[in-house]
XYZ file of C-alpha atoms in Angstrom:
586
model
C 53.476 57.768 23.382
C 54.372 54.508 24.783
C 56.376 52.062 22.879
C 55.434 49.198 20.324
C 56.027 45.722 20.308
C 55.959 43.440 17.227
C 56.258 40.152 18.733
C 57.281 37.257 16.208
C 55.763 33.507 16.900
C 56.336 30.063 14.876
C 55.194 26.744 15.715
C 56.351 23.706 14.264
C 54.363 20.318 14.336
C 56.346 16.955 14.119
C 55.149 14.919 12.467
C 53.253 16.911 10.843
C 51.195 14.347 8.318
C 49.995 11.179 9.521
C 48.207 8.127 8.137
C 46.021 7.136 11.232
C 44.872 3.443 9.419
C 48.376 2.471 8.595
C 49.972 3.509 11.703
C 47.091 1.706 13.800
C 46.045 4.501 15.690
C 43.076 3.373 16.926
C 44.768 0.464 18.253
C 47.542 2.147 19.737
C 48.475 5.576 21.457
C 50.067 8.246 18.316
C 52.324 11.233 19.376
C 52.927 14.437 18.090
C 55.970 16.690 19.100
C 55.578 20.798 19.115
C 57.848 23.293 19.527
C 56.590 27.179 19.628
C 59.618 29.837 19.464
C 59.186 33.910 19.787
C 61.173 37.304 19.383
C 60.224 40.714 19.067
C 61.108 43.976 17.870
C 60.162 47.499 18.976
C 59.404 51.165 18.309
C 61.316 52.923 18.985
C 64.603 50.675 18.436
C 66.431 52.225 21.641
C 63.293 50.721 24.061
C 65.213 46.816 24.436
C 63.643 45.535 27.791
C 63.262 42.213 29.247
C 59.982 41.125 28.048
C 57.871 38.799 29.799
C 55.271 36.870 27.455
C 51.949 34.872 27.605
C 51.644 32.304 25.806
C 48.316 29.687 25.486
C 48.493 26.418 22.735
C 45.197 25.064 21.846
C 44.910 21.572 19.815
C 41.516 21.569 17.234
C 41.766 25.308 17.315
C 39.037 27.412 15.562
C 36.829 23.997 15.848
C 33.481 23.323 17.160
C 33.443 19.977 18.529
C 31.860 17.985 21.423
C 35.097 16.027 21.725
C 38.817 17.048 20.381
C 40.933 14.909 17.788
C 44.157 15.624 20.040
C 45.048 16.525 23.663
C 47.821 18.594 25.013
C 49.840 16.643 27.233
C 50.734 18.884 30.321
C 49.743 22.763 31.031
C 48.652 24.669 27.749
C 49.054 27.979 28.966
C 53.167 29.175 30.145
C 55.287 32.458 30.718
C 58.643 33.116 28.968
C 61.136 35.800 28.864
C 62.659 37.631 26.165
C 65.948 39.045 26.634
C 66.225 41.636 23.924
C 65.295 42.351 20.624
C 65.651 39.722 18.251
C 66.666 37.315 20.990
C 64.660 34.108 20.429
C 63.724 31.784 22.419
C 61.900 28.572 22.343
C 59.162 26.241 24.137
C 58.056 22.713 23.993
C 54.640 20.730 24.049
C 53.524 16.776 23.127
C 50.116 16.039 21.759
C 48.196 12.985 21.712
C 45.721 11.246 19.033
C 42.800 10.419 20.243
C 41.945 6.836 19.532
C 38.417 6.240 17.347
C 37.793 10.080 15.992
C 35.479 10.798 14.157
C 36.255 13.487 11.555
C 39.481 11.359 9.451
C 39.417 13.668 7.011
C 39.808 17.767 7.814
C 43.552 18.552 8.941
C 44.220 18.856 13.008
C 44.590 22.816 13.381
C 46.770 24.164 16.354
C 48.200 27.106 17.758
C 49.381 29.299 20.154
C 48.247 32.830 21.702
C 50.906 35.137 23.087
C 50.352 38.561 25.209
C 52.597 40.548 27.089
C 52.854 40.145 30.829
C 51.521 42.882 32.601
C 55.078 43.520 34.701
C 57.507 45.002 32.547
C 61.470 45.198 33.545
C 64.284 47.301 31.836
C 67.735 47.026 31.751
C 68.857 50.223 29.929
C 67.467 53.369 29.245
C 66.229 56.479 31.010
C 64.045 56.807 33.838
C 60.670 57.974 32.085
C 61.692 54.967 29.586
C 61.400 52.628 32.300
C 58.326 53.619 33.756
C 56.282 53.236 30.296
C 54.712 50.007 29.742
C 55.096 49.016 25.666
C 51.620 48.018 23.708
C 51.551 45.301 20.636
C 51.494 46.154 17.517
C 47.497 46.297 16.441
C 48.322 45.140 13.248
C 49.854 42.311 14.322
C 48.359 38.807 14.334
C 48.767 37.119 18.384
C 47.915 33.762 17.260
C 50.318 31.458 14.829
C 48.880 28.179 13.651
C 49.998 25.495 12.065
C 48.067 22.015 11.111
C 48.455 18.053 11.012
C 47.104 16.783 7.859
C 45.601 13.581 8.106
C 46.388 11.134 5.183
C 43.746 8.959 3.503
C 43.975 6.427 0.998
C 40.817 6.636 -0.612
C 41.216 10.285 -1.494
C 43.581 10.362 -4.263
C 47.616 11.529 -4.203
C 46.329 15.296 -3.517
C 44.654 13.791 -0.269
C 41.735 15.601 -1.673
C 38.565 13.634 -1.254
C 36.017 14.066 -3.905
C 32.887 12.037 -3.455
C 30.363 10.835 -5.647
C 26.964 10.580 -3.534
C 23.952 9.347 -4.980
C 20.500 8.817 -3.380
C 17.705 6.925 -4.740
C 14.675 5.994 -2.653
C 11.093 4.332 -3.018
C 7.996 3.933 -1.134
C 7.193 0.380 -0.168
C 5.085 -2.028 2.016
C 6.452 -4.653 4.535
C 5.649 -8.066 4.411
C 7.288 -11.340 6.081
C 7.957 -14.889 4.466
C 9.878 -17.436 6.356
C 11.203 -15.538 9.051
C 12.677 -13.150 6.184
C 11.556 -9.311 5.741
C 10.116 -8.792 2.285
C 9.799 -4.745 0.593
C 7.536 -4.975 -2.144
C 7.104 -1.235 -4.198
C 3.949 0.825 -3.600
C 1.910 1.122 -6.617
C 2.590 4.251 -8.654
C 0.172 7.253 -10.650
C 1.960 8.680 -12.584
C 5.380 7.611 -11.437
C 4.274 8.664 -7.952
C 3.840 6.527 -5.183
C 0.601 6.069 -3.895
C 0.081 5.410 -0.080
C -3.372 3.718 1.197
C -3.708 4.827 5.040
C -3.948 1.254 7.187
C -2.986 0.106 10.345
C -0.047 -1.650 8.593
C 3.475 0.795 8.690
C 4.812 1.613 5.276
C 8.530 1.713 4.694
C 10.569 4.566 3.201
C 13.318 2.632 0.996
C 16.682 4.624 0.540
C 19.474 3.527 -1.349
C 22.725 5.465 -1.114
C 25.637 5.215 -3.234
C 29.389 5.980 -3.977
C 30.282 5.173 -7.507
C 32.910 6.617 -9.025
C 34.736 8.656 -6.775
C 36.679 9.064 -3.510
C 35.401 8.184 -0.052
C 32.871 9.952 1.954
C 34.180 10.884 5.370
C 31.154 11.087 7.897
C 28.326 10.842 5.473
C 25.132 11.130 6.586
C 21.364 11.132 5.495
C 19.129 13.262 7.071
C 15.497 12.418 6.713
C 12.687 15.227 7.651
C 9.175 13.450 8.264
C 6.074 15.714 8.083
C 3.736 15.515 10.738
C 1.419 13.102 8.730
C 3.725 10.162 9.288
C 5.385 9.112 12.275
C 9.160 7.524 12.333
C 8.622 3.790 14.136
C 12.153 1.794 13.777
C 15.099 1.727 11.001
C 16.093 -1.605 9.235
C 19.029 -1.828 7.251
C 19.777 -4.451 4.861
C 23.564 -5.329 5.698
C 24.503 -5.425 9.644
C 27.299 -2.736 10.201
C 28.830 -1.926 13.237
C 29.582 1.994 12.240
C 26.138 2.768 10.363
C 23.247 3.472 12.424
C 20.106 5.782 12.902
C 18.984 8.219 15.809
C 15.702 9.926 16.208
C 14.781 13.548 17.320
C 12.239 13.222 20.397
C 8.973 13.762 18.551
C 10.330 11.249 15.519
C 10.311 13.901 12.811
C 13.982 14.022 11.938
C 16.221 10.886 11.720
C 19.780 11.420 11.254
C 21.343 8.367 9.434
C 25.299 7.619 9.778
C 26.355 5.528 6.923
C 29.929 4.963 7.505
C 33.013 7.085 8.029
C 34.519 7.108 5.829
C 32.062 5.086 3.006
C 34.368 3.540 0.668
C 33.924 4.171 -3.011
C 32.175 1.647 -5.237
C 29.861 0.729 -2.490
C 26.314 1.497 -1.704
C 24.172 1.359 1.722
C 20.281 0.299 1.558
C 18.121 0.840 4.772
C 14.562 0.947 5.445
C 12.921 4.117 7.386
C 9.353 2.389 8.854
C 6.529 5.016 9.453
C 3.094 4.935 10.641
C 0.175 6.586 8.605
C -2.181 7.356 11.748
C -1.411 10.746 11.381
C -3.068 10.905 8.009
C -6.541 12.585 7.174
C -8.702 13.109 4.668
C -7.511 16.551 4.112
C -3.983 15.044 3.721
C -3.254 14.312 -0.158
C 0.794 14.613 -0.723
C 3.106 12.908 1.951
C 6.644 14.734 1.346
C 9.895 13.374 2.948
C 13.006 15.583 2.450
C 16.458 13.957 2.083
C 19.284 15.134 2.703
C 23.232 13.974 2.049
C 25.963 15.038 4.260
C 29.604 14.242 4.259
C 33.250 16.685 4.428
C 34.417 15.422 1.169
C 34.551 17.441 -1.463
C 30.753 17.353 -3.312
C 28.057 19.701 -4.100
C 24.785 17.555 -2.379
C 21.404 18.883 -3.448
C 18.368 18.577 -1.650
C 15.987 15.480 -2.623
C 12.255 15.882 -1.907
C 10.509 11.919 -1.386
C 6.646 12.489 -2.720
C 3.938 9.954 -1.922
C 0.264 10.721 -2.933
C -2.436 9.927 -0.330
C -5.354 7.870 -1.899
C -7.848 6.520 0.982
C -8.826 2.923 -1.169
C -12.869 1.599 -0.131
C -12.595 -1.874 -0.814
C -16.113 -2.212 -2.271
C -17.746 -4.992 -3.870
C -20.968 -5.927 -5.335
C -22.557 -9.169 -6.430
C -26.162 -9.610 -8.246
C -28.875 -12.334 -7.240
C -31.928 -13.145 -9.315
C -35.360 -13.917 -8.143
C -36.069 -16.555 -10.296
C -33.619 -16.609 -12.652
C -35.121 -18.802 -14.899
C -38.888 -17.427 -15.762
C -41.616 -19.305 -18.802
C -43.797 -16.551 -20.594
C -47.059 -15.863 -18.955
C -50.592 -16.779 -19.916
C -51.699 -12.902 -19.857
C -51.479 -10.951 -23.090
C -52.669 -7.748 -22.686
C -52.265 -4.222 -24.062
C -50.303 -0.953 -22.090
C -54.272 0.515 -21.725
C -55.651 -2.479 -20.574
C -53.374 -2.789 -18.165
C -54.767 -1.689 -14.211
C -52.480 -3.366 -12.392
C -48.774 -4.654 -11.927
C -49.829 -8.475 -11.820
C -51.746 -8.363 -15.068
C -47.910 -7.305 -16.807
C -45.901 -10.646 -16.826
C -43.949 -12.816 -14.485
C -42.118 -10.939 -11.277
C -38.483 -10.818 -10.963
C -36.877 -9.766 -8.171
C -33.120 -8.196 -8.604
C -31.088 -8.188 -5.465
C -27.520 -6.663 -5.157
C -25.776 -6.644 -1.745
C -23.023 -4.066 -1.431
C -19.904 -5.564 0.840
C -17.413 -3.180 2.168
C -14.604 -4.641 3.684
C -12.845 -1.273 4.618
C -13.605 1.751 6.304
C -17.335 2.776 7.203
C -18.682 5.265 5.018
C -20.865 6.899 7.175
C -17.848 9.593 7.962
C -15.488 8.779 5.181
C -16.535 8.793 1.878
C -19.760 8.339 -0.477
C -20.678 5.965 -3.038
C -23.711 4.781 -5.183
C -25.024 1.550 -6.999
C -25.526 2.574 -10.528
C -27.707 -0.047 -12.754
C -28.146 -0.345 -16.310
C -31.615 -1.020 -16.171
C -33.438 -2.509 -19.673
C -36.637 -0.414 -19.509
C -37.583 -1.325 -23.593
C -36.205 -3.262 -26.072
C -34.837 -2.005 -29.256
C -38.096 -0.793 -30.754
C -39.376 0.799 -28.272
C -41.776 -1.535 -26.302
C -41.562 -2.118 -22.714
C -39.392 -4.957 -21.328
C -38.618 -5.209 -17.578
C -41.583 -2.731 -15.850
C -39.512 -1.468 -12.803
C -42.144 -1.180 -9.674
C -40.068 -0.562 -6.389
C -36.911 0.042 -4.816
C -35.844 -0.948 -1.552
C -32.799 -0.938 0.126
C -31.458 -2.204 3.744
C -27.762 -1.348 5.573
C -27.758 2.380 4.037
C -29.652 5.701 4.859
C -33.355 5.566 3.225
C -32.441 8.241 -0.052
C -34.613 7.713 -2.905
C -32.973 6.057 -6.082
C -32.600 8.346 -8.813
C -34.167 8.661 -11.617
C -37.456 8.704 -9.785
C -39.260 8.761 -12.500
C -38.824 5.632 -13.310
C -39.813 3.728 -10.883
C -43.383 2.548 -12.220
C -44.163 5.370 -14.273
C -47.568 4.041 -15.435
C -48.577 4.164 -11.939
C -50.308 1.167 -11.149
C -51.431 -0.496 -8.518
C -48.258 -1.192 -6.645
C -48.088 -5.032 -6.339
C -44.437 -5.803 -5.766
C -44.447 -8.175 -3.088
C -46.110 -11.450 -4.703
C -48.549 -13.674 -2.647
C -47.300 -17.398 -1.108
C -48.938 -19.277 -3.957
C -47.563 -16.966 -6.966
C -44.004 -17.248 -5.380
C -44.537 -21.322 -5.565
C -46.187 -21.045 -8.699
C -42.832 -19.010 -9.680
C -40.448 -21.472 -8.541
C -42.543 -24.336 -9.847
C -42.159 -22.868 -13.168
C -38.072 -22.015 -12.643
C -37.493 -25.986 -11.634
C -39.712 -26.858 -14.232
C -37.835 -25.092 -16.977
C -34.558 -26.656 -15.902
C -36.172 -30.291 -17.302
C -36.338 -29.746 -20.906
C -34.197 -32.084 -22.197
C -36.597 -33.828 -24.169
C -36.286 -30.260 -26.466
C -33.844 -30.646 -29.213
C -30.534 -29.415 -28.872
C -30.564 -27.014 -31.958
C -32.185 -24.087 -30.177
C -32.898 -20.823 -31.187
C -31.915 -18.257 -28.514
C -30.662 -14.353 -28.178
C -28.753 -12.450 -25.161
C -29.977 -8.888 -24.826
C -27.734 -6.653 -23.039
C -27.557 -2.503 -22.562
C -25.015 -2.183 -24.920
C -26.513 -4.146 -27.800
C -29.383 -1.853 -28.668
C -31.589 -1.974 -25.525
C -33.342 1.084 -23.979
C -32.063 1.262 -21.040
C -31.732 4.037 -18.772
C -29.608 4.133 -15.123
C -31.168 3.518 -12.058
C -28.372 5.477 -9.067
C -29.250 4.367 -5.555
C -26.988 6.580 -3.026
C -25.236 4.148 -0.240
C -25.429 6.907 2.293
C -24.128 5.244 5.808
C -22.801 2.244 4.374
C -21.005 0.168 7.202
C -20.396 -3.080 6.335
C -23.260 -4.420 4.475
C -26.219 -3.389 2.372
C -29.312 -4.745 -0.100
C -30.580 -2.487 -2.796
C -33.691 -4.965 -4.228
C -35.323 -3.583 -7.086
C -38.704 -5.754 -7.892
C -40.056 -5.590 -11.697
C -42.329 -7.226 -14.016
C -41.623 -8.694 -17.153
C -43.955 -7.393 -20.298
C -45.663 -10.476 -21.633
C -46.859 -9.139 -24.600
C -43.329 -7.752 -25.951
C -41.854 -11.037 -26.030
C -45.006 -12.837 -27.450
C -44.836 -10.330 -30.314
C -41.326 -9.459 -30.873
C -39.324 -12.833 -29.626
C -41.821 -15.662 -30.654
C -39.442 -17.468 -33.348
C -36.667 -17.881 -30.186
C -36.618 -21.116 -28.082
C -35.539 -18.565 -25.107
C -34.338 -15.224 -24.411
C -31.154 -14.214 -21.980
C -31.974 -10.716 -20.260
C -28.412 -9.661 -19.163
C -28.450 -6.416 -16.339
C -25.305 -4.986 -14.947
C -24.666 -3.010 -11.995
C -21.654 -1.302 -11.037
C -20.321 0.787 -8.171
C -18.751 4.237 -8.306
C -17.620 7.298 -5.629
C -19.861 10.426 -5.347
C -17.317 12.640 -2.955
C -15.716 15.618 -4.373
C -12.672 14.433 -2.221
C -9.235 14.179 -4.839
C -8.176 11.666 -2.109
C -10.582 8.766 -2.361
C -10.283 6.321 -4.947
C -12.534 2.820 -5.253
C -10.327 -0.436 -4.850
C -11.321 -2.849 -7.374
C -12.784 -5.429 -5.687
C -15.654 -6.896 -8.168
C -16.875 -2.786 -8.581
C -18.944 -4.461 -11.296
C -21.552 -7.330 -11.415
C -23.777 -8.595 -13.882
C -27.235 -10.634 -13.483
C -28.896 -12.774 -16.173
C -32.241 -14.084 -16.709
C -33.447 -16.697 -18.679
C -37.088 -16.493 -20.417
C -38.191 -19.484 -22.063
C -40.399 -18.863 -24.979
C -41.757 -22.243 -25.589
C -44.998 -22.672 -23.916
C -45.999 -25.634 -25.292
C -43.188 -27.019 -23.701
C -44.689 -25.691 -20.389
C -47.814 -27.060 -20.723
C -46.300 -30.911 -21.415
C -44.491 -30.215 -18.228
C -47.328 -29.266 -16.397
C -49.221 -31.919 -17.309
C -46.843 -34.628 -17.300
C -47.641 -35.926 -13.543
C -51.351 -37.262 -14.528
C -49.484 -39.101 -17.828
C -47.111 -40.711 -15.642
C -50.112 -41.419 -12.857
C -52.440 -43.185 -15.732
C -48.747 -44.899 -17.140
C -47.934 -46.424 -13.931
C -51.523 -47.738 -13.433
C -51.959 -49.406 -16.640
C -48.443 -51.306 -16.165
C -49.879 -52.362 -12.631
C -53.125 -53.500 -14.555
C -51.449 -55.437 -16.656
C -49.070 -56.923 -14.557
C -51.623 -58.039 -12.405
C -53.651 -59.595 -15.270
C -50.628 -61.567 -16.045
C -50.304 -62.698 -12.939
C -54.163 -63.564 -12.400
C -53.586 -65.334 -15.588
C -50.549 -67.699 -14.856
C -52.468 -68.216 -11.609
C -55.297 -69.918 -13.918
C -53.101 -72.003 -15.483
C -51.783 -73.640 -13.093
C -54.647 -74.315 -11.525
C -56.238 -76.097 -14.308
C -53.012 -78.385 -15.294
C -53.133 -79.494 -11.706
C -57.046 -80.099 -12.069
C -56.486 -82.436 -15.343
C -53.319 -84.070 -13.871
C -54.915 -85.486 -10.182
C -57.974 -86.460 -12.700
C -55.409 -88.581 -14.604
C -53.876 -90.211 -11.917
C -56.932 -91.454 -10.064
C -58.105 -93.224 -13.327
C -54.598 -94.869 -13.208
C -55.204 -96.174 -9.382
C -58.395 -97.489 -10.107
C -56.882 -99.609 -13.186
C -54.566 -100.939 -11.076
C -56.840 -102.111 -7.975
C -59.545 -103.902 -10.481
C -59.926 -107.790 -10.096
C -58.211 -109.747 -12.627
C -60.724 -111.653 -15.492
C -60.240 -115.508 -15.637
């Protein structure tokens, strides 16, 4: 068997702590001093040989780092020679600091490696004793270390930092004012954020603080972006020189420094801006996971950031009336004496144009115009006779129920001749006039929701772009107001349309832009009242001719007058000449 070795190392760091802040280190150069010494022992005791060692020192050692805290100055690796047993002896090495490192906070490990040289020499002994090369003991650790401990303030007296790291973050849109950038908070469901897809970039607010505890040596924030959102640029709300934000290549994970170390009692608030184009309709839940890293001393759990997706169509729909002011008609006649649509009442035309001032429909979403419609009046009888529907700007899809649409099924008149429309609008300017009718009038509104019959008319706005017109054309029943509303001055007809969503999509929701509109007509009851008016013109005519009659009289008559009182006084006046140019009597 060949002998063993036990070889016996110590190193020896001075100094060996070291406040890098207060002694300006990354201003100026810092030393270390090191001093390795070694012996050995061996098996059997009688084997004492020169020994010839290896020895290698390594600064950082164990450590997996792009750059080292500390540099050997001079060769690391060196040969010494032992003696004899028990004979120590004893080498030298300088470290440097490195100016502007980056971990302040985990000690400086560093050792040294020894081995035998592989040329042994023996200086007692027998022959066969000094042909045998010894071994090291198996058992026996090679490398010694020893550490420099790096003192920091803000970790206590047991230069022990223990960190308090808190993250709180929000979703939020961008806006400017005054040269200044403005985060204003998503709207929330539920306490959830909800994003609206755009061309404008959203902005992922996060908020991280130290409260209550010890600094936080290289913290970080880690940010993983799902593929649905894109990472476009990082604002923070203070200007630091040591915080700052890099990017992975494909923008889906941001690594955030946020100070080494970050002081205690502070807190750091940046912005993370993202782009929704990578949002689709299948996409309902954005999730953002956050994560806080630092080499204090803290237990950091995993934060998920949820968003829901909610793709907004800013819909809106307004009502126009056709008149909107209508008299009662001459025609009184029965349900079975009824042939045609004209012979009902007084058309009116309702017109509702759809506006959508966001995406096209025609491969997003679906929606409908639902109407209230006031098919009979409390009792029973009919009230607005609905005979056609037709729409412009969408796909041609029947409005539902179809049943409705003239369900007596006469002859379809909807579209009123030139002389009935000016009759029609003579009548709506007409009504306007009446102020000749006393103010105390009798009147009544009649809406769906005060005891009309009404049943809902839902026209599909399949392929909706930008605009559409859904015109529904009607007749108003004569002889249901004659017999039910005769004691009213005039009747208000109130019909309300409203828009609503008809895909089975979670992830489609209707802005509310005006989704609701309402239309009101005006029937006047009072045709008496519409007779005066009608007749009024020939009154005035046959006024304005007797005034001119008589003024002209008058004027014939002063004309007369004058021309007699300037008849007597020429008569007067040639008596008087002739009196004066008679001869004198003697």
């Amino acid at each position: 068997a060949k002998p063993v070795v036990s070889l016996s190392s110590s190193l020896q760091i001075t100094p060996n702590q070291i406040d890098i802040k207060k002694k300006r280190c990354s201003e100026r150069t810092c030393y270390f001093a090191g001093q390795a010494c070694f012996t050995y022992v061996s098996h059997p005791e009688s084997f004492n040989p020169k020994l010839m060692l290896n020895y290698t020192f390594e600064a950082d050692f164990g450590q997996k780092r792009s750059r080292p805290r500390v540099i050997l100055q001079g060769s690391s690796q060196g040969k010494l020679e032992l003696s004899a047993q028990r004979k120590q002896i004893c080498t030298r090495m300088k470290l440097q600091l490195l100016r502007e490192i980056v971990d302040k906070l985990r000690s400086i490990p560093v050792s040294v490696t020894v081995s035998l040289w592989n040329s042994t020499e023996t200086t007692s002994g027998s022959s066969d004793q000094s042909n045998m090369y010894p071994v090291l003991n198996i058992y026996q650790q090679s490398t010694t270390v020893t550490e420099i401990t790096l003192m920091n303030q803000g970790c206590g007296s047991d230069n022990i930092c223990q960190s308090n790291l808190q993250l709180h973050y929000k979703f939020c849109s961008k806006m400017t004012q005054n040269g200044q950038n403005i985060f204003k908070s998503l709207v929330r469901d539920e306490g959830v954020a909800v994003i609206t897809p755009s061309d404008e970039e959203i902005a992922l607010e996060i908020t991280v603080t130290n409260r209550n505890g010890d600094d936080a040596h290289q913290c970080h924030s880690v940010i993983m972006l799902p593929d649905t959102v894109r990472y476009s640029s990082v604002l923070f709300s203070v200007a630091e020189e040591d915080i700052g934000c890099t990017a992975n290549g494909n923008g889906t994970l941001i690594d955030c420094d946020l100070g080494n170390p970050l002081r205690r009692d502070t807190e750091v608030t940046f912005y993370i801006m993202l782009t929704t184009s990578g949002i689709s309709l299948n996409t309902t839940v954005v999730n953002v996971t956050l994560q806080l890293e630092t080499t204090s001393v803290q237990p950091i759990q995993l934060i998920e950031a949820l968003a829901k997706v909610v793709f907004e169509l800013e819909l809106q729909v307004n009502g126009l009336l056709r008149p909107s002011q209508v008299s009662l008609g001459d025609i009184m006649k029965g349900e079975s004496g009824i042939k045609s649509a004209n012979e009902i009442g007084p058309s009116v035309q309702y017109e509702f144009r759809i506006t959508n001032l966001g995406r096209p429909l025609k491969s997003f979403a679906n929606a409908s115009l639902n109407i209230n419609w006031p098919k009979e009046n409390s009792v029973g009888k009919w009230l607005l006779y609905l005979v056609h529907i037709h729409s412009e700007g969408v796909h041609t899809v029947p409005c539902t129920a179809v049943d409705e649409v003239n369900p007596l099924k006469l002859v379809k008149v909807w579209d009123a001749p030139p002389r009935q429309r000016r009759e029609a609008k003579l009548e709506s300017s007409s009504t306007e006039g009446l102020s000749i009718i006393p103010s105390r009038r009798k009147y009544k509104t009649l809406t769906c929701s005060d005891g009309l019959g009404c049943v809902q008319i839902r026209c599909p706005l399949l392929g909706l772009d930008s605009t559409a017109r859904v015109v529904l054309h009607s007749r108003l029943w004569n002889t249901t107001l004659a017999e039910d509303y005769s004691s009213l001055n005039y009747l208000d007809i109130v019909v309300e349309a409203s828009l609503s969503l008809s895909s089975s999509l979670e992830n489609i929701g209707l802005k509310s832009i005006r989704p609701v509109t309402q239309v009101k007509l005006t029937v006047f009851l009072e045709r008496k009242v519409k007779f005066l008016t009608k007749v009024a013109w020939w009154i005035i005519f046959l006024t304005v001719l007797s005034l001119l009659l008589c003024l002209g009289f008058i004027v014939y008559f002063l004309w007369k007058w004058d021309c007699i009182r300037g008849h007597k006084n020429k008569q007067s006046h040639d008596q008087d000449q002739k009196a004066e140019m008679a001869p004198l009597k003697g």
